[in-house]
PDB file of C-alpha atoms in Angstrom:
ATOM      1  CA  MET A 125      38.186-107.719 -39.483  1.00  0.00           C
ATOM      2  CA  LYS A 126      37.183-104.358 -40.839  1.00  0.00           C
ATOM      3  CA  TYR A 127      33.664-103.031 -40.572  1.00  0.00           C
ATOM      4  CA  LEU A 128      32.053 -99.933 -41.991  1.00  0.00           C
ATOM      5  CA  LEU A 129      29.766 -98.244 -39.464  1.00  0.00           C
ATOM      6  CA  VAL A 130      27.461 -96.249 -41.721  1.00  0.00           C
ATOM      7  CA  MET A 131      25.529 -93.350 -40.219  1.00  0.00           C
ATOM      8  CA  HIS A 132      22.218 -92.201 -41.645  1.00  0.00           C
ATOM      9  CA  MET A 133      20.639 -88.758 -41.403  1.00  0.00           C
ATOM     10  CA  ASP A 134      16.932 -87.946 -41.284  1.00  0.00           C
ATOM     11  CA  PRO A 135      16.743 -84.157 -41.708  1.00  0.00           C
ATOM     12  CA  VAL A 136      13.194 -83.973 -40.340  1.00  0.00           C
ATOM     13  CA  LEU A 137      14.176 -85.878 -37.221  1.00  0.00           C
ATOM     14  CA  TRP A 138      17.365 -83.778 -36.849  1.00  0.00           C
ATOM     15  CA  GLU A 139      15.426 -80.510 -37.037  1.00  0.00           C
ATOM     16  CA  GLY A 140      13.082 -81.872 -34.364  1.00  0.00           C
ATOM     17  CA  LEU A 141      15.938 -82.239 -31.885  1.00  0.00           C
ATOM     18  CA  SER A 142      16.643 -79.433 -29.465  1.00  0.00           C
ATOM     19  CA  VAL A 143      19.866 -77.434 -29.822  1.00  0.00           C
ATOM     20  CA  ASP A 144      21.184 -79.221 -26.717  1.00  0.00           C
ATOM     21  CA  GLU A 145      20.412 -82.631 -28.249  1.00  0.00           C
ATOM     22  CA  GLN A 146      22.140 -81.671 -31.511  1.00  0.00           C
ATOM     23  CA  GLN A 147      25.185 -80.431 -29.609  1.00  0.00           C
ATOM     24  CA  ALA A 148      25.236 -83.664 -27.593  1.00  0.00           C
ATOM     25  CA  VAL A 149      25.422 -85.652 -30.849  1.00  0.00           C
ATOM     26  CA  HIS A 150      28.343 -83.547 -32.085  1.00  0.00           C
ATOM     27  CA  ALA A 151      30.163 -83.794 -28.747  1.00  0.00           C
ATOM     28  CA  GLY A 152      29.472 -87.525 -28.627  1.00  0.00           C
ATOM     29  CA  HIS A 153      31.358 -87.993 -31.882  1.00  0.00           C
ATOM     30  CA  GLY A 154      34.436 -86.433 -30.305  1.00  0.00           C
ATOM     31  CA  ASP A 155      34.187 -88.811 -27.369  1.00  0.00           C
ATOM     32  CA  PHE A 156      33.623 -91.784 -29.691  1.00  0.00           C
ATOM     33  CA  MET A 157      36.608 -90.887 -31.892  1.00  0.00           C
ATOM     34  CA  LYS A 158      38.821 -90.562 -28.819  1.00  0.00           C
ATOM     35  CA  LEU A 159      37.703 -93.998 -27.589  1.00  0.00           C
ATOM     36  CA  ILE A 160      38.333 -95.856 -30.852  1.00  0.00           C
ATOM     37  CA  THR A 161      41.567 -93.971 -31.550  1.00  0.00           C
ATOM     38  CA  GLU A 162      42.967 -94.889 -28.125  1.00  0.00           C
ATOM     39  CA  SER A 163      41.867 -98.526 -28.562  1.00  0.00           C
ATOM     40  CA  GLY A 164      43.544 -98.671 -31.995  1.00  0.00           C
ATOM     41  CA  GLU A 165      40.276 -99.652 -33.686  1.00  0.00           C
ATOM     42  CA  LEU A 166      39.798 -96.516 -35.809  1.00  0.00           C
ATOM     43  CA  VAL A 167      40.982 -96.841 -39.396  1.00  0.00           C
ATOM     44  CA  THR A 168      39.333 -93.682 -40.762  1.00  0.00           C
ATOM     45  CA  THR A 169      36.173 -91.623 -40.610  1.00  0.00           C
ATOM     46  CA  GLN A 170      34.515 -89.322 -43.113  1.00  0.00           C
ATOM     47  CA  SER A 171      31.538 -86.987 -43.072  1.00  0.00           C
ATOM     48  CA  LEU A 172      29.631 -86.641 -46.339  1.00  0.00           C
ATOM     49  CA  ALA A 173      27.884 -83.648 -47.916  1.00  0.00           C
ATOM     50  CA  GLU A 174      24.117 -83.711 -48.054  1.00  0.00           C
ATOM     51  CA  PRO A 175      22.628 -85.444 -51.131  1.00  0.00           C
ATOM     52  CA  GLY A 176      21.558 -82.207 -52.812  1.00  0.00           C
ATOM     53  CA  GLN A 177      25.244 -81.581 -53.525  1.00  0.00           C
ATOM     54  CA  SER A 178      25.792 -84.933 -55.249  1.00  0.00           C
ATOM     55  CA  THR A 179      25.804 -85.956 -58.895  1.00  0.00           C
ATOM     56  CA  THR A 180      24.686 -89.387 -60.062  1.00  0.00           C
ATOM     57  CA  VAL A 181      26.543 -90.828 -63.062  1.00  0.00           C
ATOM     58  CA  ARG A 182      25.247 -93.634 -65.272  1.00  0.00           C
ATOM     59  CA  VAL A 183      26.660 -94.981 -68.522  1.00  0.00           C
ATOM     60  CA  ARG A 184      24.062 -95.181 -71.296  1.00  0.00           C
ATOM     61  CA  ASP A 185      24.766 -95.962 -74.951  1.00  0.00           C
ATOM     62  CA  GLY A 186      28.484 -96.049 -74.224  1.00  0.00           C
ATOM     63  CA  GLY A 187      28.697 -92.610 -72.664  1.00  0.00           C
ATOM     64  CA  PRO A 188      28.271 -91.061 -69.250  1.00  0.00           C
ATOM     65  CA  VAL A 189      25.013 -89.374 -68.368  1.00  0.00           C
ATOM     66  CA  HIS A 190      24.810 -87.489 -65.125  1.00  0.00           C
ATOM     67  CA  SER A 191      22.022 -85.919 -63.136  1.00  0.00           C
ATOM     68  CA  GLU A 192      22.205 -83.597 -60.193  1.00  0.00           C
ATOM     69  CA  GLY A 193      21.145 -85.058 -56.882  1.00  0.00           C
ATOM     70  CA  PRO A 194      21.281 -88.369 -55.066  1.00  0.00           C
ATOM     71  CA  TYR A 195      21.069 -91.869 -56.493  1.00  0.00           C
ATOM     72  CA  LEU A 196      17.896 -92.540 -54.508  1.00  0.00           C
ATOM     73  CA  ASP A 197      15.296 -89.961 -53.604  1.00  0.00           C
ATOM     74  CA  THR A 198      14.635 -90.661 -49.940  1.00  0.00           C
ATOM     75  CA  LYS A 199      14.337 -88.519 -46.846  1.00  0.00           C
ATOM     76  CA  GLU A 200      17.127 -90.404 -45.062  1.00  0.00           C
ATOM     77  CA  PHE A 201      20.637 -90.448 -46.463  1.00  0.00           C
ATOM     78  CA  VAL A 202      24.147 -91.627 -45.622  1.00  0.00           C
ATOM     79  CA  CYS A 203      25.874 -88.760 -43.836  1.00  0.00           C
ATOM     80  CA  GLY A 204      29.161 -90.373 -42.872  1.00  0.00           C
ATOM     81  CA  PHE A 205      30.964 -93.444 -41.670  1.00  0.00           C
ATOM     82  CA  TYR A 206      33.614 -94.872 -39.422  1.00  0.00           C
ATOM     83  CA  LEU A 207      35.869 -97.638 -40.706  1.00  0.00           C
ATOM     84  CA  VAL A 208      37.003 -99.762 -37.773  1.00  0.00           C
ATOM     85  CA  ASP A 209      39.287-102.760 -37.449  1.00  0.00           C
ATOM     86  CA  VAL A 210      37.991-105.061 -34.712  1.00  0.00           C
ATOM     87  CA  GLU A 211      38.318-108.662 -33.618  1.00  0.00           C
ATOM     88  CA  THR A 212      34.644-109.635 -33.981  1.00  0.00           C
ATOM     89  CA  ARG A 213      31.337-108.597 -35.508  1.00  0.00           C
ATOM     90  CA  GLU A 214      29.982-108.289 -31.977  1.00  0.00           C
ATOM     91  CA  ARG A 215      32.587-105.609 -31.208  1.00  0.00           C
ATOM     92  CA  ALA A 216      31.590-103.719 -34.375  1.00  0.00           C
ATOM     93  CA  VAL A 217      27.947-103.817 -33.254  1.00  0.00           C
ATOM     94  CA  GLU A 218      28.988-102.693 -29.764  1.00  0.00           C
ATOM     95  CA  LEU A 219      30.867 -99.726 -31.248  1.00  0.00           C
ATOM     96  CA  ALA A 220      27.948 -98.838 -33.535  1.00  0.00           C
ATOM     97  CA  ALA A 221      25.709 -98.582 -30.473  1.00  0.00           C
ATOM     98  CA  LEU A 222      28.136 -96.036 -28.971  1.00  0.00           C
ATOM     99  CA  ILE A 223      27.831 -93.669 -31.936  1.00  0.00           C
ATOM    100  CA  PRO A 224      25.514 -90.850 -30.807  1.00  0.00           C
ATOM    101  CA  ASP A 225      23.432 -91.039 -33.997  1.00  0.00           C
ATOM    102  CA  ALA A 226      22.255 -94.525 -32.992  1.00  0.00           C
ATOM    103  CA  ARG A 227      20.025 -92.900 -30.371  1.00  0.00           C
ATOM    104  CA  HIS A 228      18.101 -91.061 -33.088  1.00  0.00           C
ATOM    105  CA  THR A 229      18.526 -92.970 -36.371  1.00  0.00           C
ATOM    106  CA  GLY A 230      20.254 -96.189 -37.381  1.00  0.00           C
ATOM    107  CA  VAL A 231      23.896 -97.092 -37.760  1.00  0.00           C
ATOM    108  CA  GLU A 232      24.437 -99.828 -40.329  1.00  0.00           C
ATOM    109  CA  VAL A 233      27.244-102.326 -39.639  1.00  0.00           C
ATOM    110  CA  ARG A 234      28.753-103.859 -42.786  1.00  0.00           C
ATOM    111  CA  GLN A 235      31.832-106.040 -42.999  1.00  0.00           C
ATOM    112  CA  VAL A 236      34.472-105.039 -45.521  1.00  0.00           C
ATOM    113  CA  MET A 237      34.788-108.001 -47.881  1.00  0.00           C
ATOM    114  CA  PHE A 238      37.614-106.764 -50.115  1.00  0.00           C
ATOM    115  CA  GLU A 239      40.230-104.080 -49.721  1.00  0.00           C
ATOM    116  CA  GLN A 240      42.773-102.861 -52.220  1.00  0.00           C
ATOM    117  CA  GLY A 241      45.513-100.708 -50.764  1.00  0.00           C
ATOM    118  CA  LEU A 242      47.001 -97.798 -52.627  1.00  0.00           C
ATOM    119  CA  GLU A 243      50.666 -98.123 -53.348  1.00  0.00           C
ATOM    120  CA  MET A 244      52.709 -95.005 -54.009  1.00  0.00           C
TER     121      MET A 244
END
């Protein structure tokens, strides 16, 4: 089963961490990626730009309308994810707890319900 382990960022909380704590989070991601790569559970991972760099698109009156900025105006935002392929939900939760961000913010665990592969 595939699960998306969604990491959230709270910029205020992040800025409150010491440089050593921030570096520990970054280093922890390297350790985590090594672990899930060696176990064969890593499918992919991506880091996302901060919401100020996003554009939100809506279709109104048959045409696209876009606005600069995030879909929701909140202090916390999705900053990245790991897509893992594991045997059980419990293993996905176990892996989420190993992500360094979980010590400071939350890591959301969501099962992938549908997947369409790209064929070239």
